Amino acid sequence: MPDDLYQRYQAAHRAHQAHIASCPRCSDNPGCPAGQRLYETFARLQDAYLTRLKQRRTR
Ligand SMILES: [Zn+2]
């Protein structure tokens, strides 16, 4: 089965990195609401992805 979750996790990571690179308020620390939302999305997807990896391994 294609790893859609991994693709979305990578896309969220790229979106967050791209935002940080172009947003002066987010260059030092997570500053603006848009950047925080992107980070939360990335963190949630990363968490879900890593959780699934762990579940696969322990099975
Ligand atoms: Zn920002």
Short mmCIF file of C-alpha atoms and ligand atoms in Angstrom, two decimals:
data_model
loop_
_atom_site.label_atom_id
_atom_site.label_comp_id
_atom_site.label_asym_id
_atom_site.label_seq_id
_atom_site.Cartn_x
_atom_site.Cartn_y
_atom_site.Cartn_z
CA MET A 1 0.00 0.00 0.00
CA PRO A 2 1.43 3.40 -0.94
CA ASP A 3 2.70 5.35 2.01
CA ASP A 4 0.37 8.30 1.84
CA LEU A 5 1.03 9.27 5.44
CA TYR A 6 4.76 9.49 4.75
CA GLN A 7 4.13 11.67 1.69
CA ARG A 8 1.93 14.02 3.71
CA TYR A 9 4.46 14.12 6.53
CA GLN A 10 7.23 15.04 4.10
CA ALA A 11 5.02 17.64 2.40
CA ALA A 12 4.19 19.21 5.77
CA HIS A 13 7.88 19.30 6.64
CA ARG A 14 8.70 21.03 3.36
CA ALA A 15 5.82 23.50 3.79
CA HIS A 16 7.04 24.40 7.26
CA GLN A 17 10.65 24.78 6.14
CA ALA A 18 9.57 26.92 3.18
CA HIS A 19 7.52 29.13 5.47
CA ILE A 20 10.39 29.62 7.91
CA ALA A 21 12.73 30.48 5.04
CA SER A 22 10.42 33.19 3.73
CA CYS A 23 8.85 34.51 6.95
CA PRO A 24 10.94 37.00 8.96
CA ARG A 25 8.84 36.43 12.05
CA CYS A 26 9.54 32.69 12.02
CA SER A 27 13.25 32.81 11.20
CA ASP A 28 14.38 32.91 14.85
CA ASN A 29 11.57 31.19 16.71
CA PRO A 30 8.09 29.98 15.84
CA GLY A 31 6.45 33.37 15.68
CA CYS A 32 3.42 33.83 13.50
CA PRO A 33 0.17 31.84 13.70
CA ALA A 34 0.60 30.46 10.18
CA GLY A 35 4.04 29.12 11.06
CA GLN A 36 2.77 27.58 14.27
CA ARG A 37 -0.11 25.93 12.43
CA LEU A 38 2.28 24.51 9.83
CA TYR A 39 4.52 23.22 12.59
CA GLU A 40 1.61 21.61 14.44
CA THR A 41 0.48 19.88 11.26
CA PHE A 42 4.00 18.64 10.64
CA ALA A 43 4.43 17.48 14.26
CA ARG A 44 1.10 15.65 14.22
CA LEU A 45 1.87 13.86 10.94
CA GLN A 46 5.38 13.01 12.11
CA ASP A 47 3.97 11.61 15.32
CA ALA A 48 1.41 9.52 13.46
CA TYR A 49 4.03 8.28 11.02
CA LEU A 50 6.53 7.31 13.74
CA THR A 51 3.80 5.69 15.79
CA ARG A 52 2.81 3.58 12.81
CA LEU A 53 6.42 2.59 12.17
CA LYS A 54 6.72 1.45 15.78
CA GLN A 55 3.51 -0.54 15.57
CA ARG A 56 4.73 -2.27 12.45
CA ARG A 57 8.01 -3.20 14.11
CA THR A 58 6.55 -4.59 17.31
CA ARG A 59 3.96 -6.69 15.48
ZN ZN B 1 5.72 32.86 9.91
#
